[in-house]
mmCIF file of C-alpha atoms in Angstrom:
data_model
loop_
_atom_site.group_PDB
_atom_site.id
_atom_site.type_symbol
_atom_site.label_atom_id
_atom_site.label_comp_id
_atom_site.label_asym_id
_atom_site.label_seq_id
_atom_site.Cartn_x
_atom_site.Cartn_y
_atom_site.Cartn_z
ATOM 1 C CA UNK A 1 -7.464 96.044 31.968
ATOM 2 C CA UNK A 2 -9.784 98.012 34.291
ATOM 3 C CA UNK A 3 -12.930 97.605 32.163
ATOM 4 C CA UNK A 4 -12.411 93.816 32.109
ATOM 5 C CA UNK A 5 -11.757 93.284 35.815
ATOM 6 C CA UNK A 6 -15.296 92.483 37.009
ATOM 7 C CA UNK A 7 -15.926 90.158 34.062
ATOM 8 C CA UNK A 8 -12.598 88.415 34.614
ATOM 9 C CA UNK A 9 -13.328 87.826 38.300
ATOM 10 C CA UNK A 10 -16.746 86.350 37.494
ATOM 11 C CA UNK A 11 -15.328 84.096 34.770
ATOM 12 C CA UNK A 12 -12.564 82.960 37.119
ATOM 13 C CA UNK A 13 -15.082 82.021 39.818
ATOM 14 C CA UNK A 14 -17.103 79.926 37.353
ATOM 15 C CA UNK A 15 -13.906 78.253 36.134
ATOM 16 C CA UNK A 16 -12.853 77.383 39.687
ATOM 17 C CA UNK A 17 -16.239 75.746 40.250
ATOM 18 C CA UNK A 18 -16.045 73.898 36.933
ATOM 19 C CA UNK A 19 -12.598 72.444 37.568
ATOM 20 C CA UNK A 20 -12.450 72.387 41.357
ATOM 21 C CA UNK A 21 -15.762 70.848 42.471
ATOM 22 C CA UNK A 22 -16.624 67.148 42.376
ATOM 23 C CA UNK A 23 -19.854 67.191 40.369
ATOM 24 C CA UNK A 24 -20.700 63.568 41.146
ATOM 25 C CA UNK A 25 -21.807 64.463 44.691
ATOM 26 C CA UNK A 26 -24.815 66.434 43.433
ATOM 27 C CA UNK A 27 -28.145 65.025 42.197
ATOM 28 C CA UNK A 28 -28.208 67.624 39.396
ATOM 29 C CA UNK A 29 -25.862 68.672 36.630
ATOM 30 C CA UNK A 30 -24.232 72.054 37.013
ATOM 31 C CA UNK A 31 -24.242 74.215 33.881
ATOM 32 C CA UNK A 32 -20.913 76.010 33.446
ATOM 33 C CA UNK A 33 -21.852 77.420 30.024
ATOM 34 C CA UNK A 34 -21.028 81.134 29.922
ATOM 35 C CA UNK A 35 -21.903 83.820 27.380
ATOM 36 C CA UNK A 36 -19.389 86.687 27.274
ATOM 37 C CA UNK A 37 -20.998 89.750 25.710
ATOM 38 C CA UNK A 38 -19.484 93.077 24.717
ATOM 39 C CA UNK A 39 -19.196 95.503 21.823
ATOM 40 C CA UNK A 40 -16.434 95.127 19.276
ATOM 41 C CA UNK A 41 -12.953 95.987 20.516
ATOM 42 C CA UNK A 42 -13.278 95.422 24.281
ATOM 43 C CA UNK A 43 -11.124 92.268 24.399
ATOM 44 C CA UNK A 44 -13.748 89.532 24.843
ATOM 45 C CA UNK A 45 -11.883 86.707 23.109
ATOM 46 C CA UNK A 46 -8.603 87.669 24.780
ATOM 47 C CA UNK A 47 -10.312 87.580 28.178
ATOM 48 C CA UNK A 48 -11.833 84.155 27.508
ATOM 49 C CA UNK A 49 -8.421 82.790 26.534
ATOM 50 C CA UNK A 50 -6.824 84.249 29.662
ATOM 51 C CA UNK A 51 -9.071 82.074 31.835
ATOM 52 C CA UNK A 52 -7.558 78.933 30.335
ATOM 53 C CA UNK A 53 -4.043 80.225 30.974
ATOM 54 C CA UNK A 54 -4.940 80.867 34.609
ATOM 55 C CA UNK A 55 -6.107 77.293 35.262
ATOM 56 C CA UNK A 56 -3.569 74.530 35.937
ATOM 57 C CA UNK A 57 -3.651 71.541 33.561
ATOM 58 C CA UNK A 58 -6.664 72.843 31.628
ATOM 59 C CA UNK A 59 -6.563 72.791 27.824
ATOM 60 C CA UNK A 60 -8.329 75.344 25.628
ATOM 61 C CA UNK A 61 -9.909 74.856 22.200
ATOM 62 C CA UNK A 62 -11.079 77.735 19.996
ATOM 63 C CA UNK A 63 -13.785 77.547 17.334
ATOM 64 C CA UNK A 64 -15.407 80.380 15.380
ATOM 65 C CA UNK A 65 -19.055 80.148 14.341
ATOM 66 C CA UNK A 66 -18.232 81.889 11.057
ATOM 67 C CA UNK A 67 -15.886 79.067 10.049
ATOM 68 C CA UNK A 68 -17.780 76.147 11.638
ATOM 69 C CA UNK A 69 -18.115 73.324 9.086
ATOM 70 C CA UNK A 70 -21.302 71.368 9.729
ATOM 71 C CA UNK A 71 -21.605 67.613 9.312
ATOM 72 C CA UNK A 72 -22.531 66.603 5.800
ATOM 73 C CA UNK A 73 -20.553 69.467 4.318
ATOM 74 C CA UNK A 74 -18.705 68.652 1.110
ATOM 75 C CA UNK A 75 -15.845 70.959 2.055
ATOM 76 C CA UNK A 76 -12.459 69.258 1.876
ATOM 77 C CA UNK A 77 -11.305 70.755 5.178
ATOM 78 C CA UNK A 78 -11.879 68.856 8.412
ATOM 79 C CA UNK A 79 -15.387 69.211 9.829
ATOM 80 C CA UNK A 80 -15.730 70.943 13.176
ATOM 81 C CA UNK A 81 -17.308 68.226 15.344
ATOM 82 C CA UNK A 82 -14.637 65.554 14.696
ATOM 83 C CA UNK A 83 -11.962 68.066 15.693
ATOM 84 C CA UNK A 84 -13.832 68.930 18.892
ATOM 85 C CA UNK A 85 -14.197 65.222 19.671
ATOM 86 C CA UNK A 86 -10.479 64.625 19.204
ATOM 87 C CA UNK A 87 -9.650 67.604 21.421
ATOM 88 C CA UNK A 88 -11.946 66.396 24.198
ATOM 89 C CA UNK A 89 -10.559 62.875 24.058
ATOM 90 C CA UNK A 90 -7.050 64.325 24.406
ATOM 91 C CA UNK A 91 -8.194 65.933 27.690
ATOM 92 C CA UNK A 92 -9.096 62.640 29.405
ATOM 93 C CA UNK A 93 -6.114 62.857 31.753
ATOM 94 C CA UNK A 94 -6.224 66.638 32.163
ATOM 95 C CA UNK A 95 -7.895 68.633 34.901
ATOM 96 C CA UNK A 96 -10.406 69.909 32.395
ATOM 97 C CA UNK A 97 -11.123 71.627 29.090
ATOM 98 C CA UNK A 98 -12.354 75.024 27.922
ATOM 99 C CA UNK A 99 -14.069 75.426 24.553
ATOM 100 C CA UNK A 100 -14.378 79.014 23.293
ATOM 101 C CA UNK A 101 -17.142 79.500 20.710
ATOM 102 C CA UNK A 102 -16.423 82.891 19.151
ATOM 103 C CA UNK A 103 -18.936 85.065 17.261
ATOM 104 C CA UNK A 104 -21.806 83.058 18.723
ATOM 105 C CA UNK A 105 -24.178 85.924 17.942
ATOM 106 C CA UNK A 106 -23.811 84.996 14.256
ATOM 107 C CA UNK A 107 -25.884 81.886 14.925
ATOM 108 C CA UNK A 108 -29.002 84.039 14.900
ATOM 109 C CA UNK A 109 -28.631 84.987 11.243
ATOM 110 C CA UNK A 110 -31.725 83.810 9.280
ATOM 111 C CA UNK A 111 -30.096 81.480 6.762
ATOM 112 C CA UNK A 112 -30.546 77.813 5.944
ATOM 113 C CA UNK A 113 -26.939 77.192 6.949
ATOM 114 C CA UNK A 114 -27.574 78.390 10.519
ATOM 115 C CA UNK A 115 -30.385 75.848 10.886
ATOM 116 C CA UNK A 116 -27.824 73.039 10.728
ATOM 117 C CA UNK A 117 -25.296 75.071 12.679
ATOM 118 C CA UNK A 118 -27.697 75.683 15.575
ATOM 119 C CA UNK A 119 -28.342 71.978 15.918
ATOM 120 C CA UNK A 120 -24.630 71.243 16.258
ATOM 121 C CA UNK A 121 -24.017 74.108 18.698
ATOM 122 C CA UNK A 122 -27.029 72.986 20.761
ATOM 123 C CA UNK A 123 -25.464 69.522 20.985
ATOM 124 C CA UNK A 124 -22.241 71.059 22.281
ATOM 125 C CA UNK A 125 -24.025 73.170 24.902
ATOM 126 C CA UNK A 126 -26.039 70.111 25.994
ATOM 127 C CA UNK A 127 -22.889 67.963 26.291
ATOM 128 C CA UNK A 128 -23.811 65.641 23.439
ATOM 129 C CA UNK A 129 -21.445 64.504 20.711
ATOM 130 C CA UNK A 130 -23.026 63.350 17.428
ATOM 131 C CA UNK A 131 -22.425 59.739 16.449
ATOM 132 C CA UNK A 132 -21.216 58.521 13.061
ATOM 133 C CA UNK A 133 -18.247 60.893 13.103
ATOM 134 C CA UNK A 134 -15.344 60.410 10.711
ATOM 135 C CA UNK A 135 -11.729 61.465 11.133
ATOM 136 C CA UNK A 136 -9.774 63.539 8.606
ATOM 137 C CA UNK A 137 -8.980 60.374 6.608
ATOM 138 C CA UNK A 138 -12.654 59.474 6.281
ATOM 139 C CA UNK A 139 -12.452 56.547 8.711
ATOM 140 C CA UNK A 140 -15.232 56.083 11.268
ATOM 141 C CA UNK A 141 -14.362 57.239 14.784
ATOM 142 C CA UNK A 142 -14.927 54.405 17.247
ATOM 143 C CA UNK A 143 -17.947 54.615 19.534
ATOM 144 C CA UNK A 144 -15.647 54.114 22.534
ATOM 145 C CA UNK A 145 -13.634 57.202 21.539
ATOM 146 C CA UNK A 146 -16.782 59.285 21.149
ATOM 147 C CA UNK A 147 -18.070 58.086 24.530
ATOM 148 C CA UNK A 148 -14.755 58.949 26.205
ATOM 149 C CA UNK A 149 -14.833 62.452 24.720
ATOM 150 C CA UNK A 150 -18.467 62.917 25.743
ATOM 151 C CA UNK A 151 -17.599 62.017 29.331
ATOM 152 C CA UNK A 152 -14.997 64.805 29.350
ATOM 153 C CA UNK A 153 -17.543 67.205 27.849
ATOM 154 C CA UNK A 154 -20.160 66.288 30.437
ATOM 155 C CA UNK A 155 -18.001 66.245 33.563
ATOM 156 C CA UNK A 156 -15.106 68.691 33.212
ATOM 157 C CA UNK A 157 -15.624 71.122 30.347
ATOM 158 C CA UNK A 158 -16.440 74.831 30.458
ATOM 159 C CA UNK A 159 -17.941 76.347 27.303
ATOM 160 C CA UNK A 160 -17.533 80.100 26.774
ATOM 161 C CA UNK A 161 -19.670 81.660 24.063
ATOM 162 C CA UNK A 162 -18.344 85.024 22.874
ATOM 163 C CA UNK A 163 -20.379 87.557 20.922
ATOM 164 C CA UNK A 164 -20.588 91.275 20.229
ATOM 165 C CA UNK A 165 -24.391 91.508 19.910
ATOM 166 C CA UNK A 166 -23.557 94.872 18.368
ATOM 167 C CA UNK A 167 -27.183 95.832 17.719
ATOM 168 C CA UNK A 168 -27.828 95.901 21.467
ATOM 169 C CA UNK A 169 -24.930 98.270 22.143
ATOM 170 C CA UNK A 170 -25.730 100.459 19.137
ATOM 171 C CA UNK A 171 -29.293 100.805 20.411
ATOM 172 C CA UNK A 172 -28.068 101.830 23.847
ATOM 173 C CA UNK A 173 -25.725 104.386 22.269
ATOM 174 C CA UNK A 174 -28.530 105.986 20.233
ATOM 175 C CA UNK A 175 -30.771 106.259 23.295
ATOM 176 C CA UNK A 176 -28.077 108.220 25.170
ATOM 177 C CA UNK A 177 -27.730 110.904 22.445
ATOM 178 C CA UNK A 178 -29.284 114.285 23.277
ATOM 179 C CA UNK A 179 -28.690 118.012 23.244
ATOM 180 C CA UNK A 180 -26.540 117.737 26.347
ATOM 181 C CA UNK A 181 -25.139 114.211 26.240
ATOM 182 C CA UNK A 182 -23.394 113.167 29.410
ATOM 183 C CA UNK A 183 -21.381 110.219 30.524
ATOM 184 C CA UNK A 184 -23.831 107.429 31.255
ATOM 185 C CA UNK A 185 -23.221 103.871 32.259
ATOM 186 C CA UNK A 186 -24.578 101.589 29.525
ATOM 187 C CA UNK A 187 -27.221 99.094 30.529
ATOM 188 C CA UNK A 188 -25.871 95.559 30.559
ATOM 189 C CA UNK A 189 -27.892 93.263 28.274
ATOM 190 C CA UNK A 190 -29.679 90.331 29.870
ATOM 191 C CA UNK A 191 -31.303 87.141 28.575
ATOM 192 C CA UNK A 192 -34.322 89.095 27.309
ATOM 193 C CA UNK A 193 -32.068 91.334 25.219
ATOM 194 C CA UNK A 194 -30.209 88.365 23.821
ATOM 195 C CA UNK A 195 -33.430 86.608 22.864
ATOM 196 C CA UNK A 196 -34.046 89.361 20.339
ATOM 197 C CA UNK A 197 -30.812 88.430 18.588
ATOM 198 C CA UNK A 198 -30.439 84.741 19.397
ATOM 199 C CA UNK A 199 -33.001 81.949 19.258
ATOM 200 C CA UNK A 200 -34.579 81.634 22.703
ATOM 201 C CA UNK A 201 -33.490 77.996 22.942
ATOM 202 C CA UNK A 202 -29.870 79.128 22.657
ATOM 203 C CA UNK A 203 -29.975 82.014 25.138
ATOM 204 C CA UNK A 204 -31.758 79.715 27.612
ATOM 205 C CA UNK A 205 -28.756 77.404 27.564
ATOM 206 C CA UNK A 206 -26.636 80.156 29.130
ATOM 207 C CA UNK A 207 -29.278 81.088 31.697
ATOM 208 C CA UNK A 208 -27.972 83.614 34.192
ATOM 209 C CA UNK A 209 -24.345 83.079 33.155
ATOM 210 C CA UNK A 210 -24.322 86.105 30.865
ATOM 211 C CA UNK A 211 -21.303 88.306 31.533
ATOM 212 C CA UNK A 212 -21.097 91.685 29.832
ATOM 213 C CA UNK A 213 -18.023 93.825 29.232
ATOM 214 C CA UNK A 214 -19.228 97.423 28.790
ATOM 215 C CA UNK A 215 -17.825 99.776 26.159
ATOM 216 C CA UNK A 216 -14.593 101.506 27.098
ATOM 217 C CA UNK A 217 -15.022 104.847 28.880
ATOM 218 C CA UNK A 218 -12.537 107.714 28.531
ATOM 219 C CA UNK A 219 -10.846 106.669 31.779
ATOM 220 C CA UNK A 220 -10.291 103.175 30.320
ATOM 221 C CA UNK A 221 -8.603 104.623 27.232
ATOM 222 C CA UNK A 222 -6.336 106.719 29.463
ATOM 223 C CA UNK A 223 -5.385 103.674 31.558
ATOM 224 C CA UNK A 224 -4.616 101.611 28.468
ATOM 225 C CA UNK A 225 -2.457 104.400 27.032
ATOM 226 C CA UNK A 226 -0.571 104.690 30.315
ATOM 227 C CA UNK A 227 0.122 100.944 30.281
ATOM 228 C CA UNK A 228 1.318 101.008 26.661
ATOM 229 C CA UNK A 229 3.607 104.015 27.147
ATOM 230 C CA UNK A 230 5.274 102.298 30.107
ATOM 231 C CA UNK A 231 6.417 99.533 27.725
ATOM 232 C CA UNK A 232 7.010 101.579 24.581
ATOM 233 C CA UNK A 233 10.661 102.081 23.458
ATOM 234 C CA UNK A 234 11.909 105.547 24.408
ATOM 235 C CA UNK A 235 12.312 106.784 20.839
ATOM 236 C CA UNK A 236 8.681 106.022 19.992
ATOM 237 C CA UNK A 237 7.012 106.972 23.269
ATOM 238 C CA UNK A 238 6.272 110.660 22.668
ATOM 239 C CA UNK A 239 5.563 110.165 18.975
ATOM 240 C CA UNK A 240 2.980 107.497 19.774
ATOM 241 C CA UNK A 241 1.438 109.507 22.618
ATOM 242 C CA UNK A 242 0.974 112.489 20.299
ATOM 243 C CA UNK A 243 -0.903 110.429 17.705
ATOM 244 C CA UNK A 244 -3.139 108.821 20.338
ATOM 245 C CA UNK A 245 -3.989 112.076 22.094
ATOM 246 C CA UNK A 246 -4.861 113.730 18.793
ATOM 247 C CA UNK A 247 -7.453 111.021 18.067
ATOM 248 C CA UNK A 248 -8.550 109.701 21.458
ATOM 249 C CA UNK A 249 -11.729 111.804 21.722
ATOM 250 C CA UNK A 250 -12.909 110.482 18.361
ATOM 251 C CA UNK A 251 -12.044 106.931 19.462
ATOM 252 C CA UNK A 252 -14.202 107.278 22.573
ATOM 253 C CA UNK A 253 -17.079 108.815 20.624
ATOM 254 C CA UNK A 254 -16.948 106.109 17.941
ATOM 255 C CA UNK A 255 -16.369 103.286 20.495
ATOM 256 C CA UNK A 256 -13.351 101.984 18.583
ATOM 257 C CA UNK A 257 -12.086 99.953 21.546
ATOM 258 C CA UNK A 258 -8.604 98.504 21.948
ATOM 259 C CA UNK A 259 -8.023 98.241 18.192
ATOM 260 C CA UNK A 260 -7.675 102.015 18.180
ATOM 261 C CA UNK A 261 -4.307 101.718 19.922
ATOM 262 C CA UNK A 262 -2.995 99.290 17.324
ATOM 263 C CA UNK A 263 -4.169 101.553 14.502
ATOM 264 C CA UNK A 264 -2.478 104.505 16.220
ATOM 265 C CA UNK A 265 0.800 102.577 16.355
ATOM 266 C CA UNK A 266 0.653 101.966 12.616
ATOM 267 C CA UNK A 267 -0.087 105.642 12.009
ATOM 268 C CA UNK A 268 2.883 106.583 14.215
ATOM 269 C CA UNK A 269 5.261 104.395 12.223
ATOM 270 C CA UNK A 270 3.971 105.646 8.870
ATOM 271 C CA UNK A 271 4.245 109.273 9.961
ATOM 272 C CA UNK A 272 7.840 108.758 11.121
ATOM 273 C CA UNK A 273 8.833 107.070 7.853
ATOM 274 C CA UNK A 274 7.268 109.930 5.896
ATOM 275 C CA UNK A 275 9.236 112.446 7.925
ATOM 276 C CA UNK A 276 12.486 110.608 7.207
ATOM 277 C CA UNK A 277 11.696 110.495 3.484
ATOM 278 C CA UNK A 278 11.163 114.260 3.423
ATOM 279 C CA UNK A 279 14.453 115.094 5.186
ATOM 280 C CA UNK A 280 17.015 117.124 3.251
ATOM 281 C CA UNK A 281 20.650 116.020 3.749
ATOM 282 C CA UNK A 282 21.468 119.134 5.753
ATOM 283 C CA UNK A 283 18.678 118.286 8.245
ATOM 284 C CA UNK A 284 19.927 114.791 9.062
ATOM 285 C CA UNK A 285 21.270 114.236 12.622
ATOM 286 C CA UNK A 286 24.925 115.028 13.093
ATOM 287 C CA UNK A 287 27.388 112.394 14.194
ATOM 288 C CA UNK A 288 26.850 111.329 17.792
ATOM 289 C CA UNK A 289 23.177 112.272 17.950
ATOM 290 C CA UNK A 290 20.411 109.727 18.461
ATOM 291 C CA UNK A 291 19.894 107.694 15.315
ATOM 292 C CA UNK A 292 16.580 106.431 14.045
ATOM 293 C CA UNK A 293 15.863 102.925 15.306
ATOM 294 C CA UNK A 294 14.991 100.029 13.107
ATOM 295 C CA UNK A 295 11.204 99.981 12.942
ATOM 296 C CA UNK A 296 10.824 96.222 12.817
ATOM 297 C CA UNK A 297 13.388 95.562 15.500
ATOM 298 C CA UNK A 298 12.492 98.168 18.102
ATOM 299 C CA UNK A 299 8.702 98.293 18.204
ATOM 300 C CA UNK A 300 7.025 95.857 20.566
ATOM 301 C CA UNK A 301 4.328 93.741 18.961
ATOM 302 C CA UNK A 302 0.715 94.208 20.029
ATOM 303 C CA UNK A 303 -0.562 95.896 23.167
ATOM 304 C CA UNK A 304 -0.474 92.910 25.496
#
């Protein structure tokens, strides 16, 4: 999508360096950790996943900070670090690995749980795997397996942190409100902005690799609608366009993002079903006219 293009090109360049350059020739470690920042609904996680699909023989692993299970947890589900270790070890013969850490801004929440969580995320960003790991059966993972996974992490892994940092964008939005509000380009947050939300020791680990996707402008909404209508079944096209155009100004003003288009599709389907339910027999289409399609069968899923 247009609003993602610059961010995608930057991410792609970092990925090509990560997986296409022999790091052993340099006296220093390169740091391919990236923080992808943007308000809710601009497609951050989708964009991060697309980078993995672009790279040949590169595997992708997804973990969400909100569901990260720290070591020592009594939860019956598998802890997060052993699963990361197993994923990395499975990438030994691959070109590389991408680990997406979603909702990384949640790590700044002031709770006792995040104290343990930060330590484990710091280890990941510093290419260290904790020892004394156990598999899902409770058996100790061999030191040789941990070392093999750590080598993959250190030499051919790209870590993409993804976060909304919504307070930053909300602050920018409030500052732009006035008697005669105009269209202004939002300021892209930098490391100093992030330090107000994240612990400094975490934002420092991303350094200058902070990539921001700005909120969608009206032109972006129009482009997305054009793309969707080109793929929408004929019967639904005008119905969907009507719903979107009735609400699009509110969507821009409220910064609803791409989810707005999915909500509009649901509203379109509900409205059409309600119209059918209110038909009187004499208003039904005559024989030979276009029949109503099957909702489940004819509507494409998602917005691509």
